[in-house]
Short mmCIF file of C-alpha atoms in Angstrom, two decimals:
data_model
loop_
_atom_site.label_atom_id
_atom_site.label_comp_id
_atom_site.label_asym_id
_atom_site.label_seq_id
_atom_site.Cartn_x
_atom_site.Cartn_y
_atom_site.Cartn_z
CA MET F 41 119.54 79.82 153.49
CA GLY F 42 121.52 79.15 150.35
CA SER F 43 120.38 82.23 148.43
CA ASN F 44 121.47 84.49 151.30
CA SER F 45 125.09 83.32 151.18
CA THR F 46 125.28 83.62 147.40
CA GLU F 47 123.89 87.14 147.55
CA LYS F 48 126.51 88.09 150.16
CA ALA F 49 129.30 86.55 148.02
CA LEU F 50 128.16 88.45 144.95
CA SER F 51 127.99 91.75 146.86
CA ILE F 52 131.58 91.22 148.09
CA LEU F 53 132.77 90.44 144.55
CA ARG F 54 131.34 93.72 143.32
CA TYR F 55 134.08 95.66 145.15
CA LEU F 56 137.01 93.37 144.24
CA PRO F 57 139.41 94.46 141.46
CA ARG F 58 138.27 93.15 138.04
CA CYS F 59 140.12 90.10 136.61
CA LYS F 60 140.52 91.67 133.21
CA LYS F 61 142.48 94.89 133.58
CA ARG F 62 141.61 97.72 131.25
CA GLY F 63 144.72 99.54 130.06
CA ARG F 64 143.43 102.86 131.42
CA GLY F 65 143.09 104.52 134.76
CA GLN F 66 145.15 104.38 137.95
CA HIS F 67 145.77 100.59 138.09
CA GLY F 68 145.84 99.93 134.37
CA GLY F 69 148.57 102.48 133.72
CA ASP F 70 152.36 102.11 133.22
CA LYS F 71 152.39 100.07 129.97
CA HIS F 72 148.59 100.39 129.37
CA GLY F 73 148.12 96.68 128.52
CA ALA F 74 150.55 96.75 125.57
CA GLY F 75 153.53 94.76 126.94
CA ASN F 76 157.21 95.52 126.37
CA LYS F 77 158.77 96.88 123.13
CA GLY F 78 158.03 94.97 119.89
CA SER F 79 155.22 95.54 117.40
CA GLY F 80 152.73 94.90 120.21
CA GLN F 81 153.68 98.00 122.19
CA ARG F 82 154.26 100.04 119.05
CA GLN F 83 150.72 99.08 117.81
CA ASN F 84 152.10 97.96 114.46
CA TYR F 85 150.32 94.63 114.13
CA MET F 86 150.48 92.15 111.20
CA ARG F 87 147.18 91.33 109.40
CA LEU F 88 145.08 88.47 110.76
CA GLY F 89 146.30 85.10 109.40
CA TYR F 90 149.78 86.32 108.39
CA GLU F 91 152.47 83.80 109.35
CA THR F 92 155.56 86.02 109.11
CA GLY F 93 156.19 85.32 105.43
CA ASN F 94 155.49 81.59 104.83
CA ASN F 95 152.40 80.49 102.91
CA PRO F 96 149.59 81.02 105.43
CA PHE F 97 147.13 78.22 106.23
CA TYR F 98 144.14 80.08 104.79
CA LEU F 99 145.88 80.49 101.41
CA ARG F 100 147.53 77.04 101.15
CA PHE F 101 144.52 75.15 99.78
CA PRO F 102 142.60 76.20 96.68
CA HIS F 103 138.80 75.98 96.59
CA GLU F 104 137.85 72.26 96.82
CA PRO F 105 134.16 71.94 96.05
CA TYR F 106 134.03 68.12 95.94
CA TYR F 107 132.95 67.78 99.55
CA GLN F 108 130.57 70.73 99.49
CA GLY F 109 127.38 69.73 101.28
CA HIS F 110 128.55 66.13 101.81
CA HIS F 111 127.30 66.25 105.36
CA LEU F 112 123.81 67.05 104.10
CA ARG F 113 123.56 64.35 101.43
CA ARG F 114 121.44 61.28 102.05
CA GLN F 115 123.22 57.91 102.16
CA TYR F 116 121.73 54.53 101.29
CA PRO F 117 124.04 51.66 102.37
CA PRO F 118 123.95 48.94 99.71
CA LEU F 119 122.53 45.44 99.88
CA SER F 120 123.28 43.25 96.87
CA MET F 121 120.68 41.00 95.27
CA LEU F 122 123.02 38.04 95.89
CA GLU F 123 122.95 38.75 99.64
CA LEU F 124 119.18 39.07 99.51
CA GLN F 125 118.92 35.72 97.75
CA THR F 126 121.24 34.12 100.33
CA LEU F 127 119.08 35.50 103.16
CA ILE F 128 115.99 34.00 101.51
CA ASP F 129 117.75 30.65 100.94
CA THR F 130 118.96 30.35 104.52
CA ASN F 131 115.41 31.07 105.75
CA ARG F 132 116.27 34.42 107.34
CA ILE F 133 113.68 36.33 105.29
CA ASP F 134 110.27 34.84 104.53
CA PRO F 135 109.43 35.34 100.81
CA THR F 136 105.78 34.39 101.38
CA LYS F 137 105.23 37.70 103.20
CA PRO F 138 106.02 41.25 101.96
CA ILE F 139 109.68 42.16 102.60
CA ASP F 140 110.36 45.64 103.89
CA LEU F 141 113.17 47.42 105.75
CA VAL F 142 111.97 46.00 109.11
CA ALA F 143 112.30 42.41 107.83
CA ILE F 144 115.84 43.08 106.52
CA LEU F 145 116.89 44.77 109.79
CA ASN F 146 115.45 41.94 111.89
CA THR F 147 117.86 39.44 110.32
CA GLY F 148 120.65 41.29 112.12
CA LEU F 149 122.97 40.99 109.12
CA TYR F 150 122.23 44.42 107.67
CA LYS F 151 123.08 47.45 109.80
CA LEU F 152 121.65 50.92 109.38
CA PHE F 153 122.63 54.13 111.22
CA PRO F 154 119.98 56.85 110.72
CA ASP F 155 121.98 59.38 112.77
CA GLN F 156 124.75 59.13 110.15
CA LYS F 157 122.42 60.44 107.43
CA GLN F 158 121.58 56.89 106.25
CA PHE F 159 118.04 56.67 104.99
CA GLY F 160 117.52 53.04 103.98
CA VAL F 161 118.38 50.15 101.68
CA HIS F 162 119.95 50.54 98.24
CA LEU F 163 119.43 47.30 96.36
CA THR F 164 122.43 46.80 94.03
CA ASP F 165 122.43 44.72 90.85
CA GLU F 166 125.18 42.29 91.86
CA GLY F 167 123.53 38.88 91.58
CA ALA F 168 120.59 40.12 89.52
CA ASP F 169 121.11 37.34 86.97
CA VAL F 170 120.72 34.56 89.55
CA PHE F 171 117.75 36.10 91.37
CA LYS F 172 114.81 33.72 91.07
CA THR F 173 112.40 34.32 93.97
CA LYS F 174 108.96 35.87 93.69
CA VAL F 175 108.95 38.61 96.35
CA ASN F 176 107.07 41.72 97.28
CA ILE F 177 109.93 44.01 98.29
CA GLU F 178 110.05 47.59 99.52
CA VAL F 179 113.41 49.38 99.36
CA GLN F 180 114.56 53.01 99.41
CA TRP F 181 116.65 53.10 96.20
CA ALA F 182 116.85 50.75 93.23
CA ASN F 183 118.06 51.05 89.68
CA GLU F 184 116.56 49.73 86.42
CA ILE F 185 118.39 46.39 86.37
CA VAL F 186 117.27 45.51 89.88
CA ILE F 187 113.65 46.39 89.12
CA ALA F 188 113.80 44.34 85.93
CA ALA F 189 115.33 41.32 87.73
CA ILE F 190 112.67 41.30 90.42
CA GLU F 191 109.82 41.70 87.94
CA ARG F 192 111.21 38.98 85.71
CA ALA F 193 111.05 36.59 88.66
CA GLY F 194 107.39 37.51 89.07
CA GLY F 195 107.73 39.85 92.04
CA VAL F 196 106.82 43.42 92.86
CA ILE F 197 109.18 46.21 93.94
CA THR F 198 108.38 49.66 95.36
CA THR F 199 110.62 52.48 96.55
CA ALA F 200 109.47 54.25 99.70
CA TYR F 201 110.84 57.01 101.90
CA PHE F 202 111.17 56.81 105.68
CA ASP F 203 112.14 59.81 107.76
CA GLN F 204 114.77 59.42 110.44
CA HIS F 205 112.33 59.25 113.33
CA SER F 206 110.47 56.30 111.78
CA LEU F 207 113.81 54.68 110.88
CA GLN F 208 114.86 54.81 114.51
CA ALA F 209 111.58 53.11 115.43
CA MET F 210 112.11 50.42 112.78
CA LEU F 211 115.69 49.67 113.88
CA ASN F 212 114.77 48.17 117.21
CA THR F 213 111.02 47.57 117.19
CA LYS F 214 111.01 45.83 120.59
CA LYS F 215 112.70 48.82 122.24
CA PHE F 216 110.33 51.19 120.44
CA PHE F 217 107.20 49.39 121.66
CA GLU F 218 108.60 49.24 125.17
CA ARG F 219 108.86 53.03 125.14
CA GLY F 220 105.08 53.31 125.19
CA VAL F 221 104.99 56.01 122.51
CA PRO F 222 102.21 55.89 119.87
CA ILE F 223 103.41 54.78 116.41
CA PRO F 224 104.27 58.02 114.57
CA ARG F 225 103.11 59.04 111.09
CA ARG F 226 105.67 58.70 108.32
CA MET F 227 106.69 62.13 107.04
CA MET F 228 106.68 63.17 103.39
CA PRO F 229 110.04 63.06 101.54
CA PRO F 230 112.07 66.30 101.31
CA PRO F 231 111.71 68.43 98.11
CA ASP F 232 114.72 66.93 96.34
CA ALA F 233 113.44 63.39 96.96
CA ILE F 234 109.76 63.88 96.10
CA GLU F 235 110.53 63.68 92.37
CA TYR F 236 112.26 60.34 92.76
CA TYR F 237 109.47 58.83 94.82
CA SER F 238 106.69 60.03 92.50
CA ASP F 239 108.44 58.57 89.46
CA PRO F 240 106.73 55.46 88.00
CA ASP F 241 110.09 54.56 86.41
CA LYS F 242 111.56 53.99 89.86
CA ARG F 243 108.31 52.42 91.17
CA GLY F 244 107.92 55.22 93.73
CA TYR F 245 105.25 54.82 96.40
CA LEU F 246 103.71 58.18 95.50
CA ALA F 247 103.44 57.38 91.78
CA ASP F 248 100.30 56.53 89.79
CA PRO F 249 99.69 52.71 89.82
CA GLU F 250 98.50 52.73 86.20
CA LYS F 251 101.70 54.39 85.03
CA ILE F 252 103.67 51.85 87.05
CA SER F 253 102.02 48.96 85.22
CA GLN F 254 102.80 50.71 81.92
CA GLN F 255 106.45 51.03 82.92
CA ARG F 256 106.52 47.32 83.78
CA LEU F 257 105.66 46.53 80.17
CA VAL F 258 108.26 49.03 78.93
CA LEU F 259 110.99 47.44 81.07
CA ALA F 260 110.04 43.94 79.97
CA GLN F 261 110.39 44.97 76.34
CA LYS F 262 113.67 46.81 77.05
CA PHE F 263 115.38 43.87 78.74
CA GLY F 264 113.66 41.23 76.64
CA TYR F 265 111.84 38.94 79.06
CA LEU F 266 108.24 37.80 79.27
CA LEU F 267 106.35 39.82 81.87
CA PRO F 268 104.63 37.25 84.14
CA LYS F 269 100.94 37.94 84.79
CA ILE F 270 100.53 38.65 88.48
CA GLU F 271 96.71 38.42 88.34
CA GLU F 272 96.90 34.70 87.68
CA ASP F 273 99.30 34.19 90.58
CA PRO F 274 97.95 32.42 93.70
CA GLU F 275 99.92 34.90 95.85
CA TYR F 276 98.35 37.89 94.08
CA GLU F 277 96.96 39.39 97.30
CA MET F 278 100.28 39.17 99.12
CA LEU F 279 102.12 40.73 96.16
CA LEU F 280 99.71 43.63 96.05
CA GLU F 281 100.07 44.49 99.76
CA ARG F 282 101.35 48.04 99.96
CA LYS F 283 101.82 50.48 102.82
CA ASP F 284 99.88 53.71 103.12
CA PRO F 285 102.19 56.78 102.65
CA ARG F 286 101.75 57.55 106.38
CA GLN F 287 102.20 53.97 107.62
CA ILE F 288 105.48 52.63 109.01
CA PHE F 289 104.73 48.97 109.82
CA TYR F 290 102.53 46.58 107.87
CA GLY F 291 99.15 46.18 109.55
CA LEU F 292 99.79 48.72 112.35
CA HIS F 293 98.30 52.20 111.96
CA PRO F 294 99.92 55.42 113.25
CA GLY F 295 98.58 56.48 116.64
CA TRP F 296 98.38 52.98 118.10
CA VAL F 297 100.29 52.04 121.22
CA VAL F 298 101.48 48.44 121.44
CA ASN F 299 101.70 46.90 124.91
CA LEU F 300 104.05 43.92 124.70
CA LYS F 301 103.62 42.83 128.32
CA ASP F 302 99.83 42.48 128.27
CA LYS F 303 99.76 41.68 124.50
CA VAL F 304 97.28 44.47 123.85
CA ILE F 305 96.98 47.32 121.35
CA LEU F 306 95.68 50.70 122.57
CA LYS F 307 93.90 52.82 119.96
CA PRO F 308 92.89 56.48 120.41
CA GLU F 309 89.16 57.24 120.54
CA GLU F 310 89.29 61.04 120.55
CA GLN F 311 88.08 62.67 117.33
CA GLU F 312 90.99 65.10 117.09
CA LEU F 313 93.63 62.41 117.48
CA GLN F 314 91.95 60.12 115.00
CA ARG F 315 91.72 62.94 112.46
CA TYR F 316 95.38 63.83 112.99
CA TYR F 317 96.63 60.30 112.56
CA ALA F 318 94.41 59.61 109.58
CA SER F 319 95.56 62.71 107.67
CA VAL T 225 111.42 67.90 114.43
CA ARG T 226 109.56 66.42 117.36
CA HIS T 227 108.28 68.83 120.00
CA SER T 228 108.69 66.65 123.09
CA SER T 229 111.68 64.77 124.45
CA TYR T 230 112.65 62.22 127.06
CA TYR T 231 113.34 64.95 129.60
CA SER T 232 110.14 66.89 128.98
CA SER T 233 107.80 63.97 129.70
CA PRO T 234 106.90 63.51 133.40
CA PHE T 235 107.18 60.30 135.43
CA LEU T 236 104.15 57.98 135.43
CA GLU T 237 103.41 58.71 139.14
CA ASP T 238 103.19 62.45 138.42
CA VAL T 239 100.87 62.07 135.43
CA GLY T 240 97.72 61.39 137.48
CA GLU T 241 94.34 60.86 135.81
CA ILE T 242 94.45 60.26 132.05
CA THR T 243 91.52 62.10 130.47
CA THR T 244 92.08 61.18 126.76
CA LYS T 245 89.79 58.38 125.63
CA TYR T 246 91.40 55.22 124.30
CA GLU T 247 90.23 51.68 123.68
CA VAL T 248 92.01 48.48 124.54
CA THR T 249 91.82 45.88 121.74
CA ARG T 250 92.83 42.24 121.63
CA ILE T 251 92.44 41.26 117.98
CA PRO T 252 94.60 38.18 117.13
CA GLU T 253 95.04 39.20 113.47
CA GLU T 254 96.53 42.55 114.44
CA TRP T 255 98.77 40.88 117.03
CA LYS T 256 100.12 38.69 114.21
CA PHE T 257 101.39 41.86 112.52
CA VAL T 258 103.09 42.91 115.76
CA GLU T 259 104.82 39.52 116.02
CA ARG T 260 105.92 39.80 112.39
CA VAL T 261 107.59 43.12 113.15
CA LEU T 262 109.46 41.84 116.23
CA PRO T 263 112.86 40.23 115.58
CA PRO T 264 113.34 36.47 116.05
CA GLY T 265 115.45 35.62 119.09
CA LEU T 266 117.51 32.82 117.49
CA VAL T 267 119.05 32.14 114.09
CA PRO T 268 116.40 30.26 112.08
CA GLU T 269 117.22 26.78 110.72
CA PRO T 270 117.47 26.65 106.90
CA VAL T 271 114.78 24.74 105.04
CA LYS T 272 115.67 21.87 102.67
CA LYS T 273 115.02 22.85 99.07
CA PRO T 274 116.01 21.09 95.84
CA GLU T 275 117.78 24.17 94.49
CA TYR T 276 119.34 27.30 95.99
CA PRO T 277 119.72 30.08 93.39
CA SER T 278 122.25 32.05 95.44
CA GLY T 279 124.83 29.22 95.41
CA TRP T 280 124.55 28.49 99.13
CA LYS T 281 124.61 24.76 99.94
CA PRO T 282 123.59 23.14 103.22
CA GLN T 283 126.02 20.76 104.89
CA GLY T 284 125.93 17.06 103.99
CA ASP T 285 124.78 14.34 106.38
CA ASP T 286 127.26 11.47 106.33
CA PHE T 287 130.88 12.09 107.36
CA THR T 288 131.64 8.73 108.95
CA ASN T 289 134.25 7.92 106.28
CA SER T 290 136.03 11.24 106.37
CA PRO T 291 139.15 11.59 108.65
CA TYR T 292 138.44 15.29 109.23
CA PHE T 293 135.33 17.46 109.63
CA ILE T 294 134.79 21.18 109.05
CA ALA T 295 131.82 22.47 111.00
CA ARG T 296 129.56 25.30 109.83
CA THR T 297 129.34 28.60 111.70
CA ARG T 298 126.29 29.49 113.77
CA ASN T 299 124.90 31.34 110.73
CA HIS T 300 125.19 28.13 108.63
CA MET T 301 128.03 29.55 106.52
CA MET T 302 131.45 28.07 105.66
CA PRO T 303 134.28 29.02 108.06
CA VAL T 304 136.65 30.32 105.35
CA TYR T 305 137.77 33.91 105.83
CA LEU T 306 140.04 36.43 104.15
CA LYS T 307 142.40 38.43 106.36
CA ILE T 308 143.85 41.56 104.74
CA MET T 309 146.86 43.23 106.37
CA GLN T 310 149.55 45.79 105.59
CA ARG T 311 147.19 48.10 103.71
CA GLY T 312 146.13 45.50 101.15
CA HIS T 313 149.53 43.94 100.40
CA LYS T 314 149.15 40.81 102.56
CA ARG T 315 146.21 38.48 102.08
CA HIS T 316 145.70 35.32 104.12
CA THR T 317 142.96 32.73 103.70
CA ILE T 318 141.97 31.17 107.03
CA ILE T 319 139.98 27.94 107.45
CA ARG T 320 138.61 27.60 110.99
CA LYS T 321 136.60 24.98 112.91
CA ILE T 322 138.57 21.96 111.65
CA GLN T 323 138.02 18.80 113.68
CA GLY T 324 139.74 15.44 113.32
CA ASP T 325 142.99 14.79 111.44
CA ILE T 326 144.17 18.21 110.18
CA TRP T 327 147.27 16.75 108.57
CA GLN T 328 145.11 14.61 106.28
CA LEU T 329 143.20 17.72 105.23
CA GLU T 330 146.49 19.51 104.55
CA LYS T 331 147.68 16.53 102.50
CA HIS T 332 144.49 16.70 100.38
CA LEU T 333 144.51 20.49 100.09
CA ARG T 334 148.15 20.90 99.01
CA PRO T 335 147.94 19.42 95.46
CA PHE T 336 144.73 21.34 94.77
CA LEU T 337 146.20 24.69 95.83
CA GLU T 338 149.62 24.10 94.25
CA ASP T 339 147.80 23.43 90.99
CA LEU T 340 146.03 26.78 91.27
CA ILE T 341 149.19 28.88 91.77
CA LYS T 342 151.38 26.78 89.44
CA PRO T 343 154.90 28.31 89.38
CA LYS T 344 154.57 30.19 92.69
CA PRO T 345 155.31 28.33 95.96
CA LEU T 346 152.48 27.61 98.39
CA ARG T 347 152.83 28.94 101.96
CA LEU T 348 150.57 27.06 104.33
CA GLN T 349 150.47 26.98 108.15
CA VAL T 350 148.65 24.31 110.15
CA ASP T 351 147.56 25.17 113.71
CA GLU T 352 146.62 21.76 115.04
CA PHE T 353 145.61 22.93 118.49
CA ALA T 354 143.27 25.67 117.27
CA GLY T 355 141.97 23.68 114.30
CA LYS T 356 143.01 26.36 111.82
CA ILE T 357 144.81 26.39 108.49
CA CYS T 358 146.26 29.68 107.28
CA ILE T 359 147.18 29.99 103.58
CA ASN T 360 149.01 32.86 101.95
CA GLY T 361 146.94 34.48 99.18
CA ASP T 362 143.27 34.96 98.39
CA HIS T 363 141.82 31.49 97.76
CA VAL T 364 138.53 31.88 99.60
CA ASN T 365 136.23 31.02 96.72
CA ALA T 366 138.44 28.15 95.53
CA ILE T 367 138.49 26.55 98.97
CA LYS T 368 134.73 27.06 99.41
CA TYR T 369 134.20 25.27 96.09
CA TRP T 370 136.57 22.46 97.12
CA LEU T 371 134.76 22.03 100.46
CA SER T 372 131.31 22.13 98.87
CA GLN T 373 132.40 19.36 96.50
CA ARG T 374 133.09 17.20 99.57
CA ASN T 375 129.70 18.22 101.09
CA PHE T 376 131.17 20.15 104.05
#
């Protein structure tokens, strides 16, 4: 049997001379592992890192704190408002339905790499003056000008956080459903991001809706445009559609398994699972 | 951090009887959400609108009188590209997908471009076989404007 031969081999090895020779004893004698002449044999070594006089590598560069923690910082690859408007004009994104990260990724023109610390869309203000579509948009980072431009056109903007696991599911939804894994819950943002996403100024998804409507008025007065009344809009319901903080896709709850082949959705019936996914 | 992985989950044959209760639902409204989340297989055709705020224009209809024709790319965009080489020093504007009489197009383009870069000489290369025109310099937006004026 296999184990027998390995045991025999190991027992033989036990009596062979060791590969690493200690510099002591009968067979490690003569020069005692110290070589011939030089500072090596005379045990007069230079300090670690010393390069025989020239400026050593560890002293050449002064402290450079600019890149400190750069590998831990979150990145949000930009998408300009002009590009967004072009996508809407060429019928790639449907403005009659809420636009979220999944809709932008499905066009194929915006690429996201969650494994490279990229956490979502950063809507930039290039093209904010020509933006004229009424949309319900959900991004991960937006500044004042962008929020003002979208609200001036009569739309609604929210900033939401998606953890990397949910981002990976959103990247290729077909592949994710084919995996047969239940839709996961969206995790809460990390401590340094919670402030941003609970800020009504930035239209965070964790912020108070009343404060958000107050901030809408404030922004309208700051930038000097008439705030359009959403209540009188025929698309009011669509504009108000918002995701639950634990929901990843619109209309699909966490814990469901989507079967694409049989066109069926499997929902858990166990109490524990339902409680877990609803929390 | 997720506590299970691809390697920790067993094969379907080894799973055996599934004891957790689940229900199978076929609600059409929920399936509509699933279809919304799935990507479209093909590039969608643009819809005709009276105005496009982004500045994008669809291609015109009638080119029977024009000696040349510049097709749109599969994403319905204009085939004018900027090629940057030599670490930003060299910039070439390339017009692709030219069908018909390229030399006529070159004859019409030359005065327009020479007007743009008045004292400097214009360096233009026509590749008749490939249907390409390569111009020295960054004139992408100018050429896109010129083409959109002729409804290409």
